[in-house]
Amino acid sequence: MGGMSSTEREIVERARAEPMREQVLAWSAINSGSRNLDGLAGMAATLADAFAALPGELSLEAPAPVEAVDARGRTVQIEHGRHLHLKVRPEAPVQLLFTGHMDTVFGVEHPFQETRWIEDGVLNGPGVADMKGGLLVMLAALKAVETSGAASALGYEIVINSDEEVGSLSSAPLLARAAAGKRAALTYEPAALPDGTLAGARPGSANFALVVRGRSAHAGRNPEDGRNALLAAAALALRLNDANAPGLKVNPSRIEGGSPSNVVPDLAILRVNLRPSTPEDEDRAARLVESAAAAVATEREVQISVHGGFGRPPKPLTPDAEKLFELVKAAGADLGQGIAWQPTGGVCDGNNIAACGVPVVDTMGVRGGKIHSDEEYLIVDSLPERAALSALTIMRLLEAA
Ligand SMILES: [Zn+2]
């Protein structure tokens, strides 16, 4: 810890000492699956209470409207929970962004609802790592930094959204507004590996629903008059799949629609996920979807409408982002924590923040693993450890200014 000033040492100790263990048990007991609006309202209220310990103006913001295509090809509105937004000292010279999400992938109907100790210090439970533990790390670090005199030079916004696990479509505008003009951002997803390794570059991600409308006809009497939407969707799935290449992953994931066996089906919906590595690959992917849809529509005499888009832009490691990673690494070294980073195939709000031109480290949360499964676990000692890392990182961002 040779590299730390006495002030930094004091702030780091405060961050470590913040109570987090009991809170993570209490917070993970609240079901906040992305589609559980009641649970999300309860979680948002709990978070609003906890984050009221910080100065600034706290609000729960209405979700932006989001449309989706249902299994019958109709456009429907999707409901989301409110997002927590806190704005602190907007006039201060150094402006940072902190983000996290309150939702989990485990809805009310999921059997995984309770925490249990796997062994001493290792807690299994829904959202303990992804990311209720991470939210506690963020809060502990900021509470500690707020006790420092240097905090008067620090302004920040916090966004804790309710829809990250379903693509952040209703919070993307709020995230973009909050990111605008920020020097750097920290997001509290769990570390990419249980040893604390951070996620570096990330691909983008797009979800499309391609609604194919053909023409129905009797399967025996006049099938030649029909235009089979199911076959067109299958042809489209194969054509898109053929575009898999370095820099672009394509996953046709579902076909809905069809008809009774004696009818040529006139409706099918193909769902596909695309993951481009770079902005250029993203352009290529967007053109691919349009051209594949147009080609199959012509070949099979069907209509195809394209819904959806690139909710998560690619996040390449820019020189500015690399500088921020180096700063976190140096802070880790002073705390006796070895910090490395590596690319990952996953996406998160860090993608959206990076697309606003703001350098972001998006895995500042806890150490743990097996997230999105009922084996999700949190290494409890990583709560104070990562709170210390965040607190020192924030102090260094202030000093670097
Ligand atoms: Zn997460």
mmCIF file of C-alpha atoms and ligand atoms in Angstrom:
data_model
loop_
_atom_site.group_PDB
_atom_site.id
_atom_site.type_symbol
_atom_site.label_atom_id
_atom_site.label_comp_id
_atom_site.label_asym_id
_atom_site.label_seq_id
_atom_site.Cartn_x
_atom_site.Cartn_y
_atom_site.Cartn_z
ATOM 1 C CA MET A 1 0.000 0.000 0.000
ATOM 2 C CA GLY A 2 3.073 2.190 -0.416
ATOM 3 C CA GLY A 3 1.588 4.345 -3.144
ATOM 4 C CA MET A 4 -1.318 5.750 -1.165
ATOM 5 C CA SER A 5 -1.502 9.134 0.543
ATOM 6 C CA SER A 6 -2.802 9.282 4.101
ATOM 7 C CA THR A 7 -6.103 10.742 2.865
ATOM 8 C CA GLU A 8 -6.487 7.928 0.369
ATOM 9 C CA ARG A 9 -5.718 5.387 3.061
ATOM 10 C CA GLU A 10 -8.419 6.865 5.271
ATOM 11 C CA ILE A 11 -11.047 6.840 2.487
ATOM 12 C CA VAL A 12 -10.170 3.271 1.528
ATOM 13 C CA GLU A 13 -10.563 2.154 5.150
ATOM 14 C CA ARG A 14 -13.959 3.837 5.349
ATOM 15 C CA ALA A 15 -15.105 2.115 2.140
ATOM 16 C CA ARG A 16 -13.979 -1.258 3.501
ATOM 17 C CA ALA A 17 -15.804 -0.688 6.775
ATOM 18 C CA GLU A 18 -19.213 0.067 5.207
ATOM 19 C CA PRO A 19 -21.748 -2.608 6.190
ATOM 20 C CA MET A 20 -22.566 -4.716 3.109
ATOM 21 C CA ARG A 21 -22.949 -8.332 4.181
ATOM 22 C CA GLU A 22 -26.413 -8.081 5.775
ATOM 23 C CA GLN A 23 -27.661 -5.790 2.986
ATOM 24 C CA VAL A 24 -26.744 -8.217 0.252
ATOM 25 C CA LEU A 25 -28.854 -10.870 2.000
ATOM 26 C CA ALA A 26 -31.764 -8.459 2.379
ATOM 27 C CA TRP A 27 -31.558 -7.124 -1.190
ATOM 28 C CA SER A 28 -31.316 -10.529 -2.816
ATOM 29 C CA ALA A 29 -34.429 -11.590 -0.866
ATOM 30 C CA ILE A 30 -36.415 -9.043 -2.912
ATOM 31 C CA ASN A 31 -37.377 -10.647 -6.222
ATOM 32 C CA SER A 32 -36.604 -8.084 -8.903
ATOM 33 C CA GLY A 33 -36.825 -10.090 -12.119
ATOM 34 C CA SER A 34 -36.894 -7.733 -15.104
ATOM 35 C CA ARG A 35 -40.602 -8.490 -15.720
ATOM 36 C CA ASN A 36 -41.683 -8.379 -12.059
ATOM 37 C CA LEU A 37 -42.951 -4.803 -11.867
ATOM 38 C CA ASP A 38 -44.109 -5.066 -8.235
ATOM 39 C CA GLY A 39 -40.791 -6.509 -7.139
ATOM 40 C CA LEU A 40 -38.899 -3.832 -9.072
ATOM 41 C CA ALA A 41 -40.976 -1.110 -7.391
ATOM 42 C CA GLY A 42 -40.038 -2.574 -4.006
ATOM 43 C CA MET A 43 -36.371 -2.812 -4.988
ATOM 44 C CA ALA A 44 -36.383 0.764 -6.308
ATOM 45 C CA ALA A 45 -37.847 2.044 -3.020
ATOM 46 C CA THR A 46 -35.236 0.116 -1.014
ATOM 47 C CA LEU A 47 -32.443 1.508 -3.195
ATOM 48 C CA ALA A 48 -33.841 5.033 -2.988
ATOM 49 C CA ASP A 49 -33.658 4.779 0.835
ATOM 50 C CA ALA A 50 -30.100 3.457 0.754
ATOM 51 C CA PHE A 51 -28.789 5.948 -1.830
ATOM 52 C CA ALA A 52 -30.397 8.834 0.060
ATOM 53 C CA ALA A 53 -27.237 8.601 2.204
ATOM 54 C CA LEU A 54 -25.510 10.419 -0.682
ATOM 55 C CA PRO A 55 -26.108 14.116 -1.355
ATOM 56 C CA GLY A 56 -27.888 15.338 -4.480
ATOM 57 C CA GLU A 57 -31.247 14.977 -6.082
ATOM 58 C CA LEU A 58 -32.695 11.498 -6.299
ATOM 59 C CA SER A 59 -35.612 10.540 -8.532
ATOM 60 C CA LEU A 60 -37.276 7.429 -9.887
ATOM 61 C CA GLU A 61 -37.644 8.003 -13.613
ATOM 62 C CA ALA A 62 -40.382 6.617 -15.818
ATOM 63 C CA PRO A 63 -39.203 4.011 -18.343
ATOM 64 C CA ALA A 64 -39.119 5.043 -22.001
ATOM 65 C CA PRO A 65 -41.749 3.279 -24.138
ATOM 66 C CA VAL A 66 -40.563 0.015 -25.690
ATOM 67 C CA GLU A 67 -42.204 -2.002 -28.460
ATOM 68 C CA ALA A 68 -41.748 -5.668 -29.273
ATOM 69 C CA VAL A 69 -43.197 -8.168 -31.738
ATOM 70 C CA ASP A 70 -45.364 -10.884 -30.176
ATOM 71 C CA ALA A 71 -45.765 -14.506 -31.302
ATOM 72 C CA ARG A 72 -48.544 -13.474 -33.704
ATOM 73 C CA GLY A 73 -46.441 -10.825 -35.387
ATOM 74 C CA ARG A 74 -48.184 -7.892 -33.708
ATOM 75 C CA THR A 75 -46.333 -4.899 -32.298
ATOM 76 C CA VAL A 76 -47.010 -4.615 -28.562
ATOM 77 C CA GLN A 77 -45.873 -2.297 -25.767
ATOM 78 C CA ILE A 78 -43.608 -3.806 -23.093
ATOM 79 C CA GLU A 79 -43.874 -2.529 -19.518
ATOM 80 C CA HIS A 80 -40.782 -1.783 -17.432
ATOM 81 C CA GLY A 81 -40.020 -0.614 -13.925
ATOM 82 C CA ARG A 82 -38.795 2.866 -12.980
ATOM 83 C CA HIS A 83 -35.082 3.693 -12.998
ATOM 84 C CA LEU A 84 -33.220 5.289 -10.099
ATOM 85 C CA HIS A 85 -31.403 8.498 -11.031
ATOM 86 C CA LEU A 86 -29.239 10.583 -8.701
ATOM 87 C CA LYS A 87 -27.511 13.811 -9.675
ATOM 88 C CA VAL A 88 -24.814 15.176 -7.353
ATOM 89 C CA ARG A 89 -23.035 18.568 -7.688
ATOM 90 C CA PRO A 90 -23.635 19.097 -11.422
ATOM 91 C CA GLU A 91 -21.492 22.269 -11.256
ATOM 92 C CA ALA A 92 -18.354 20.508 -9.935
ATOM 93 C CA PRO A 93 -15.305 20.426 -12.261
ATOM 94 C CA VAL A 94 -14.943 16.620 -12.426
ATOM 95 C CA GLN A 95 -18.049 14.792 -13.610
ATOM 96 C CA LEU A 96 -18.318 10.995 -13.425
ATOM 97 C CA LEU A 97 -21.020 8.437 -14.135
ATOM 98 C CA PHE A 98 -21.819 5.390 -11.989
ATOM 99 C CA THR A 99 -24.267 2.785 -13.198
ATOM 100 C CA GLY A 100 -25.790 -0.492 -12.159
ATOM 101 C CA HIS A 101 -28.996 -2.448 -12.534
ATOM 102 C CA MET A 102 -31.612 -3.491 -10.009
ATOM 103 C CA ASP A 103 -33.167 -6.261 -12.116
ATOM 104 C CA THR A 104 -32.166 -9.925 -12.201
ATOM 105 C CA VAL A 105 -32.824 -12.727 -14.681
ATOM 106 C CA PHE A 106 -34.856 -14.622 -12.070
ATOM 107 C CA GLY A 107 -38.571 -13.824 -12.270
ATOM 108 C CA VAL A 108 -41.162 -14.623 -9.572
ATOM 109 C CA GLU A 109 -41.928 -17.963 -11.224
ATOM 110 C CA HIS A 110 -38.261 -19.084 -11.143
ATOM 111 C CA PRO A 111 -37.452 -21.722 -8.489
ATOM 112 C CA PHE A 112 -34.246 -19.893 -7.498
ATOM 113 C CA GLN A 113 -35.390 -17.397 -4.852
ATOM 114 C CA GLU A 114 -33.310 -17.933 -1.726
ATOM 115 C CA THR A 115 -29.785 -17.411 -0.509
ATOM 116 C CA ARG A 116 -27.720 -20.121 1.110
ATOM 117 C CA TRP A 117 -24.118 -20.413 2.238
ATOM 118 C CA ILE A 118 -22.168 -22.759 -0.038
ATOM 119 C CA GLU A 119 -19.276 -22.521 2.376
ATOM 120 C CA ASP A 120 -17.931 -19.946 4.779
ATOM 121 C CA GLY A 121 -17.637 -16.704 2.822
ATOM 122 C CA VAL A 122 -19.338 -17.929 -0.353
ATOM 123 C CA LEU A 123 -22.986 -16.965 -0.743
ATOM 124 C CA ASN A 124 -25.311 -18.517 -3.329
ATOM 125 C CA GLY A 125 -28.399 -16.479 -4.198
ATOM 126 C CA PRO A 126 -30.330 -14.683 -6.946
ATOM 127 C CA GLY A 127 -28.533 -11.483 -7.895
ATOM 128 C CA VAL A 128 -25.928 -11.656 -5.119
ATOM 129 C CA ALA A 129 -23.160 -11.083 -7.691
ATOM 130 C CA ASP A 130 -25.206 -9.743 -10.629
ATOM 131 C CA MET A 131 -25.528 -7.251 -9.208
ATOM 132 C CA LYS A 132 -26.944 -6.508 -5.803
ATOM 133 C CA GLY A 133 -23.492 -6.976 -4.313
ATOM 134 C CA GLY A 134 -22.151 -4.585 -6.964
ATOM 135 C CA LEU A 135 -24.694 -1.903 -6.049
ATOM 136 C CA LEU A 136 -23.492 -2.126 -2.426
ATOM 137 C CA VAL A 137 -19.878 -1.770 -3.592
ATOM 138 C CA MET A 138 -20.792 1.393 -5.537
ATOM 139 C CA LEU A 139 -22.646 2.881 -2.575
ATOM 140 C CA ALA A 140 -19.901 2.043 -0.060
ATOM 141 C CA ALA A 141 -17.220 3.627 -2.260
ATOM 142 C CA LEU A 142 -19.206 6.821 -2.827
ATOM 143 C CA LYS A 143 -20.169 7.154 0.851
ATOM 144 C CA ALA A 144 -16.488 6.923 1.736
ATOM 145 C CA VAL A 145 -15.418 9.422 -0.939
ATOM 146 C CA GLU A 146 -18.124 11.836 0.249
ATOM 147 C CA THR A 147 -16.352 12.071 3.638
ATOM 148 C CA SER A 148 -13.272 13.503 1.925
ATOM 149 C CA GLY A 149 -12.702 17.233 1.447
ATOM 150 C CA ALA A 150 -11.838 16.482 -2.172
ATOM 151 C CA ALA A 151 -15.455 15.472 -2.828
ATOM 152 C CA SER A 152 -16.438 19.114 -3.368
ATOM 153 C CA ALA A 153 -14.650 18.937 -6.741
ATOM 154 C CA LEU A 154 -16.544 15.785 -7.710
ATOM 155 C CA GLY A 155 -19.911 15.765 -9.426
ATOM 156 C CA TYR A 156 -21.616 12.620 -10.620
ATOM 157 C CA GLU A 157 -24.741 10.935 -11.787
ATOM 158 C CA ILE A 158 -25.904 7.486 -10.778
ATOM 159 C CA VAL A 159 -28.266 5.446 -12.922
ATOM 160 C CA ILE A 160 -29.624 2.150 -11.599
ATOM 161 C CA ASN A 161 -31.921 0.780 -14.263
ATOM 162 C CA SER A 162 -34.632 -1.854 -14.026
ATOM 163 C CA ASP A 163 -34.190 -3.459 -17.446
ATOM 164 C CA GLU A 164 -30.491 -4.241 -17.997
ATOM 165 C CA GLU A 165 -31.045 -7.995 -18.213
ATOM 166 C CA VAL A 166 -33.567 -7.487 -21.015
ATOM 167 C CA GLY A 167 -31.382 -5.100 -23.044
ATOM 168 C CA SER A 168 -31.864 -1.680 -21.344
ATOM 169 C CA LEU A 169 -34.256 -0.494 -24.061
ATOM 170 C CA SER A 170 -36.369 1.554 -21.622
ATOM 171 C CA SER A 171 -33.339 3.070 -19.898
ATOM 172 C CA ALA A 172 -31.058 3.685 -22.906
ATOM 173 C CA PRO A 173 -32.165 7.337 -23.324
ATOM 174 C CA LEU A 174 -31.569 8.031 -19.600
ATOM 175 C CA LEU A 175 -28.154 6.337 -19.731
ATOM 176 C CA ALA A 176 -27.177 8.411 -22.771
ATOM 177 C CA ARG A 177 -28.310 11.666 -21.125
ATOM 178 C CA ALA A 178 -26.424 10.814 -17.926
ATOM 179 C CA ALA A 179 -23.265 9.823 -19.833
ATOM 180 C CA ALA A 180 -23.106 13.053 -21.845
ATOM 181 C CA GLY A 181 -19.995 15.068 -20.993
ATOM 182 C CA LYS A 182 -18.703 12.693 -18.304
ATOM 183 C CA ARG A 183 -14.959 12.212 -17.903
ATOM 184 C CA ALA A 184 -15.299 8.518 -17.066
ATOM 185 C CA ALA A 185 -17.840 5.921 -16.017
ATOM 186 C CA LEU A 186 -17.785 2.959 -13.654
ATOM 187 C CA THR A 187 -20.374 0.198 -13.938
ATOM 188 C CA TYR A 188 -20.796 -2.458 -11.286
ATOM 189 C CA GLU A 189 -21.229 -5.718 -13.170
ATOM 190 C CA PRO A 190 -19.392 -8.581 -11.454
ATOM 191 C CA ALA A 191 -15.773 -9.151 -12.470
ATOM 192 C CA ALA A 192 -15.371 -11.196 -15.652
ATOM 193 C CA LEU A 193 -13.557 -13.941 -13.710
ATOM 194 C CA PRO A 194 -13.769 -14.988 -10.046
ATOM 195 C CA ASP A 195 -10.175 -13.735 -9.578
ATOM 196 C CA GLY A 196 -11.286 -10.159 -10.243
ATOM 197 C CA THR A 197 -10.262 -9.853 -13.899
ATOM 198 C CA LEU A 198 -12.163 -7.037 -15.615
ATOM 199 C CA ALA A 199 -13.999 -7.233 -18.933
ATOM 200 C CA GLY A 200 -12.241 -5.185 -21.640
ATOM 201 C CA ALA A 201 -13.570 -5.085 -25.201
ATOM 202 C CA ARG A 202 -17.108 -6.282 -25.784
ATOM 203 C CA PRO A 203 -18.964 -7.009 -29.036
ATOM 204 C CA GLY A 204 -22.237 -5.280 -29.792
ATOM 205 C CA SER A 205 -25.557 -7.087 -29.736
ATOM 206 C CA ALA A 206 -28.701 -6.753 -31.793
ATOM 207 C CA ASN A 207 -31.993 -8.559 -31.575
ATOM 208 C CA PHE A 208 -34.215 -8.650 -34.626
ATOM 209 C CA ALA A 209 -37.704 -10.032 -35.186
ATOM 210 C CA LEU A 210 -38.367 -10.678 -38.874
ATOM 211 C CA VAL A 211 -42.071 -11.004 -39.503
ATOM 212 C CA VAL A 212 -42.761 -13.084 -42.620
ATOM 213 C CA ARG A 213 -46.217 -12.894 -44.181
ATOM 214 C CA GLY A 214 -47.031 -15.348 -46.965
ATOM 215 C CA ARG A 215 -50.351 -16.595 -48.301
ATOM 216 C CA SER A 216 -52.420 -19.452 -46.905
ATOM 217 C CA ALA A 217 -53.932 -22.157 -49.076
ATOM 218 C CA HIS A 218 -55.298 -25.695 -48.693
ATOM 219 C CA ALA A 219 -52.458 -28.158 -48.234
ATOM 220 C CA GLY A 220 -54.126 -30.698 -50.553
ATOM 221 C CA ARG A 221 -56.296 -28.805 -52.998
ATOM 222 C CA ASN A 222 -54.240 -25.804 -54.048
ATOM 223 C CA PRO A 223 -50.904 -25.657 -52.202
ATOM 224 C CA GLU A 224 -49.360 -24.014 -55.296
ATOM 225 C CA ASP A 225 -51.451 -20.910 -54.545
ATOM 226 C CA GLY A 226 -49.908 -20.640 -51.092
ATOM 227 C CA ARG A 227 -46.721 -18.863 -50.109
ATOM 228 C CA ASN A 228 -45.248 -20.742 -47.153
ATOM 229 C CA ALA A 229 -44.104 -18.223 -44.515
ATOM 230 C CA LEU A 230 -42.500 -20.943 -42.383
ATOM 231 C CA LEU A 231 -40.223 -22.066 -45.237
ATOM 232 C CA ALA A 232 -39.321 -18.459 -45.981
ATOM 233 C CA ALA A 233 -38.383 -17.922 -42.310
ATOM 234 C CA ALA A 234 -36.284 -21.102 -42.420
ATOM 235 C CA ALA A 235 -34.557 -19.950 -45.623
ATOM 236 C CA LEU A 236 -33.885 -16.603 -43.988
ATOM 237 C CA ALA A 237 -32.445 -18.316 -40.876
ATOM 238 C CA LEU A 238 -30.051 -20.356 -43.048
ATOM 239 C CA ARG A 239 -29.023 -17.334 -45.098
ATOM 240 C CA LEU A 240 -28.305 -15.239 -41.987
ATOM 241 C CA ASN A 241 -26.450 -18.132 -40.359
ATOM 242 C CA ASP A 242 -24.184 -18.371 -43.422
ATOM 243 C CA ALA A 243 -22.933 -14.860 -42.594
ATOM 244 C CA ASN A 244 -21.179 -16.095 -39.426
ATOM 245 C CA ALA A 245 -17.553 -14.955 -39.763
ATOM 246 C CA PRO A 246 -14.756 -13.468 -37.682
ATOM 247 C CA GLY A 247 -16.127 -10.164 -36.379
ATOM 248 C CA LEU A 248 -19.771 -11.209 -36.591
ATOM 249 C CA LYS A 249 -21.675 -13.893 -34.699
ATOM 250 C CA VAL A 250 -25.189 -14.684 -35.917
ATOM 251 C CA ASN A 251 -27.606 -16.812 -33.918
ATOM 252 C CA PRO A 252 -31.051 -17.509 -35.401
ATOM 253 C CA SER A 253 -32.772 -18.448 -32.142
ATOM 254 C CA ARG A 254 -36.488 -19.009 -32.700
ATOM 255 C CA ILE A 255 -39.205 -19.372 -35.322
ATOM 256 C CA GLU A 256 -42.809 -18.799 -34.273
ATOM 257 C CA GLY A 257 -45.967 -19.019 -36.306
ATOM 258 C CA GLY A 258 -47.113 -21.825 -38.567
ATOM 259 C CA SER A 259 -50.555 -23.257 -39.118
ATOM 260 C CA PRO A 260 -52.609 -26.467 -38.824
ATOM 261 C CA SER A 261 -51.148 -29.323 -40.872
ATOM 262 C CA ASN A 262 -53.681 -28.986 -43.684
ATOM 263 C CA VAL A 263 -52.964 -25.297 -44.314
ATOM 264 C CA VAL A 264 -49.989 -23.620 -45.997
ATOM 265 C CA PRO A 265 -48.804 -21.280 -43.205
ATOM 266 C CA ASP A 266 -49.040 -17.560 -43.927
ATOM 267 C CA LEU A 267 -47.197 -16.257 -40.865
ATOM 268 C CA ALA A 268 -43.814 -16.908 -39.259
ATOM 269 C CA ILE A 269 -41.598 -14.796 -37.026
ATOM 270 C CA LEU A 270 -37.865 -15.413 -37.059
ATOM 271 C CA ARG A 271 -35.861 -14.098 -34.104
ATOM 272 C CA VAL A 272 -32.140 -13.636 -34.493
ATOM 273 C CA ASN A 273 -29.300 -12.258 -32.374
ATOM 274 C CA LEU A 274 -26.224 -10.681 -34.035
ATOM 275 C CA ARG A 275 -22.967 -9.796 -32.278
ATOM 276 C CA PRO A 276 -20.594 -7.579 -34.276
ATOM 277 C CA SER A 277 -17.095 -6.903 -32.880
ATOM 278 C CA THR A 278 -16.614 -3.369 -34.200
ATOM 279 C CA PRO A 279 -18.739 -0.475 -35.481
ATOM 280 C CA GLU A 280 -17.779 -1.538 -39.055
ATOM 281 C CA ASP A 281 -19.015 -5.061 -38.349
ATOM 282 C CA GLU A 282 -22.211 -3.527 -36.992
ATOM 283 C CA ASP A 283 -22.799 -1.686 -40.292
ATOM 284 C CA ARG A 284 -22.141 -4.919 -42.154
ATOM 285 C CA ALA A 285 -24.615 -6.768 -39.916
ATOM 286 C CA ALA A 286 -27.331 -4.151 -40.424
ATOM 287 C CA ARG A 287 -26.917 -4.376 -44.217
ATOM 288 C CA LEU A 288 -26.946 -8.172 -43.996
ATOM 289 C CA VAL A 289 -30.331 -8.258 -42.261
ATOM 290 C CA GLU A 290 -31.894 -5.860 -44.778
ATOM 291 C CA SER A 291 -30.451 -7.605 -47.834
ATOM 292 C CA ALA A 292 -31.251 -11.131 -46.608
ATOM 293 C CA ALA A 293 -34.850 -10.114 -45.880
ATOM 294 C CA ALA A 294 -35.204 -8.465 -49.316
ATOM 295 C CA ALA A 295 -33.688 -11.466 -51.133
ATOM 296 C CA VAL A 296 -35.875 -14.072 -49.413
ATOM 297 C CA ALA A 297 -38.976 -11.891 -49.878
ATOM 298 C CA THR A 298 -38.326 -11.798 -53.647
ATOM 299 C CA GLU A 299 -37.388 -15.470 -53.981
ATOM 300 C CA ARG A 300 -40.385 -16.765 -52.066
ATOM 301 C CA GLU A 301 -42.940 -14.070 -52.905
ATOM 302 C CA VAL A 302 -43.590 -13.174 -49.275
ATOM 303 C CA GLN A 303 -43.503 -9.926 -47.333
ATOM 304 C CA ILE A 304 -40.894 -9.523 -44.629
ATOM 305 C CA SER A 305 -40.864 -6.664 -42.146
ATOM 306 C CA VAL A 306 -37.790 -6.053 -40.018
ATOM 307 C CA HIS A 307 -38.179 -5.063 -36.341
ATOM 308 C CA GLY A 308 -35.525 -4.438 -33.709
ATOM 309 C CA GLY A 309 -31.968 -3.199 -33.883
ATOM 310 C CA PHE A 310 -28.604 -2.740 -32.221
ATOM 311 C CA GLY A 311 -29.536 -2.027 -28.608
ATOM 312 C CA ARG A 312 -25.904 -2.622 -27.584
ATOM 313 C CA PRO A 313 -23.248 -0.975 -29.803
ATOM 314 C CA PRO A 314 -19.807 -2.669 -29.936
ATOM 315 C CA LYS A 315 -17.349 -1.577 -27.242
ATOM 316 C CA PRO A 316 -13.798 -1.731 -28.621
ATOM 317 C CA LEU A 317 -10.970 -0.824 -26.217
ATOM 318 C CA THR A 318 -10.156 2.801 -27.136
ATOM 319 C CA PRO A 319 -6.964 4.574 -25.958
ATOM 320 C CA ASP A 320 -9.073 6.597 -23.462
ATOM 321 C CA ALA A 321 -10.632 3.422 -22.088
ATOM 322 C CA GLU A 322 -7.193 1.832 -21.849
ATOM 323 C CA LYS A 323 -6.012 4.792 -19.754
ATOM 324 C CA LEU A 324 -8.914 4.261 -17.366
ATOM 325 C CA PHE A 325 -8.101 0.543 -17.076
ATOM 326 C CA GLU A 326 -4.476 1.469 -16.291
ATOM 327 C CA LEU A 327 -5.673 3.831 -13.561
ATOM 328 C CA VAL A 328 -7.808 1.065 -11.991
ATOM 329 C CA LYS A 329 -4.880 -1.349 -12.284
ATOM 330 C CA ALA A 330 -2.546 1.086 -10.496
ATOM 331 C CA ALA A 331 -5.124 1.596 -7.739
ATOM 332 C CA GLY A 332 -5.400 -2.181 -7.418
ATOM 333 C CA ALA A 333 -1.615 -2.523 -7.185
ATOM 334 C CA ASP A 334 -1.538 -0.043 -4.281
ATOM 335 C CA LEU A 335 -4.198 -2.145 -2.547
ATOM 336 C CA GLY A 336 -2.349 -5.417 -3.157
ATOM 337 C CA GLN A 337 -4.941 -6.488 -5.758
ATOM 338 C CA GLY A 338 -3.698 -7.706 -9.132
ATOM 339 C CA ILE A 339 -6.052 -6.280 -11.773
ATOM 340 C CA ALA A 340 -6.075 -7.552 -15.355
ATOM 341 C CA TRP A 341 -8.639 -7.341 -18.148
ATOM 342 C CA GLN A 342 -9.655 -9.464 -21.102
ATOM 343 C CA PRO A 343 -12.205 -9.288 -23.924
ATOM 344 C CA THR A 344 -15.552 -10.999 -23.375
ATOM 345 C CA GLY A 345 -18.470 -12.052 -25.581
ATOM 346 C CA GLY A 346 -21.079 -10.601 -23.226
ATOM 347 C CA VAL A 347 -22.714 -7.176 -23.417
ATOM 348 C CA CYS A 348 -23.956 -4.728 -20.789
ATOM 349 C CA ASP A 349 -24.657 -1.040 -20.188
ATOM 350 C CA GLY A 350 -20.921 -0.426 -20.620
ATOM 351 C CA ASN A 351 -21.568 -0.862 -24.365
ATOM 352 C CA ASN A 352 -24.101 1.982 -24.375
ATOM 353 C CA ILE A 353 -21.888 4.247 -22.247
ATOM 354 C CA ALA A 354 -18.828 3.642 -24.441
ATOM 355 C CA ALA A 355 -20.927 4.501 -27.501
ATOM 356 C CA CYS A 356 -21.391 7.988 -25.965
ATOM 357 C CA GLY A 357 -17.597 8.454 -26.143
ATOM 358 C CA VAL A 358 -17.127 8.033 -22.372
ATOM 359 C CA PRO A 359 -14.355 5.673 -21.179
ATOM 360 C CA VAL A 360 -15.893 3.011 -18.944
ATOM 361 C CA VAL A 361 -14.800 0.104 -16.792
ATOM 362 C CA ASP A 362 -17.981 -1.914 -16.495
ATOM 363 C CA THR A 363 -16.965 -4.765 -14.186
ATOM 364 C CA MET A 364 -16.175 -2.846 -10.992
ATOM 365 C CA GLY A 365 -18.586 -5.041 -9.003
ATOM 366 C CA VAL A 366 -17.921 -8.071 -6.857
ATOM 367 C CA ARG A 367 -16.007 -11.261 -7.449
ATOM 368 C CA GLY A 368 -18.216 -14.306 -7.883
ATOM 369 C CA GLY A 369 -19.482 -16.441 -10.706
ATOM 370 C CA LYS A 370 -22.030 -18.690 -12.440
ATOM 371 C CA ILE A 371 -24.273 -15.679 -12.933
ATOM 372 C CA HIS A 372 -27.632 -16.158 -14.682
ATOM 373 C CA SER A 373 -27.826 -19.662 -13.178
ATOM 374 C CA ASP A 374 -29.132 -20.985 -9.868
ATOM 375 C CA GLU A 375 -25.495 -21.554 -8.921
ATOM 376 C CA GLU A 376 -24.746 -17.809 -8.911
ATOM 377 C CA TYR A 377 -22.378 -17.024 -6.071
ATOM 378 C CA LEU A 378 -20.691 -14.103 -4.366
ATOM 379 C CA ILE A 379 -17.294 -14.216 -2.659
ATOM 380 C CA VAL A 380 -18.312 -12.121 0.323
ATOM 381 C CA ASP A 381 -14.807 -10.825 1.085
ATOM 382 C CA SER A 382 -14.862 -9.146 -2.302
ATOM 383 C CA LEU A 383 -17.441 -6.621 -1.038
ATOM 384 C CA PRO A 384 -14.959 -4.596 1.067
ATOM 385 C CA GLU A 385 -12.137 -5.412 -1.363
ATOM 386 C CA ARG A 386 -13.911 -3.991 -4.406
ATOM 387 C CA ALA A 387 -15.356 -1.064 -2.412
ATOM 388 C CA ALA A 388 -11.760 -0.124 -1.577
ATOM 389 C CA LEU A 389 -10.765 -0.464 -5.247
ATOM 390 C CA SER A 390 -13.624 1.782 -6.364
ATOM 391 C CA ALA A 391 -13.025 4.392 -3.676
ATOM 392 C CA LEU A 392 -9.338 4.663 -4.564
ATOM 393 C CA THR A 393 -10.143 4.735 -8.294
ATOM 394 C CA ILE A 394 -12.541 7.646 -7.752
ATOM 395 C CA MET A 395 -9.957 9.519 -5.630
ATOM 396 C CA ARG A 396 -7.351 9.019 -8.378
ATOM 397 C CA LEU A 397 -9.773 10.251 -11.055
ATOM 398 C CA LEU A 398 -10.181 13.398 -8.970
ATOM 399 C CA GLU A 399 -6.425 13.843 -8.569
ATOM 400 C CA ALA A 400 -5.795 13.252 -12.285
ATOM 401 C CA ALA A 401 -8.163 16.097 -13.135
HETATM 402 ZN ZN ZN B 1 -25.603 -7.718 -14.604
#
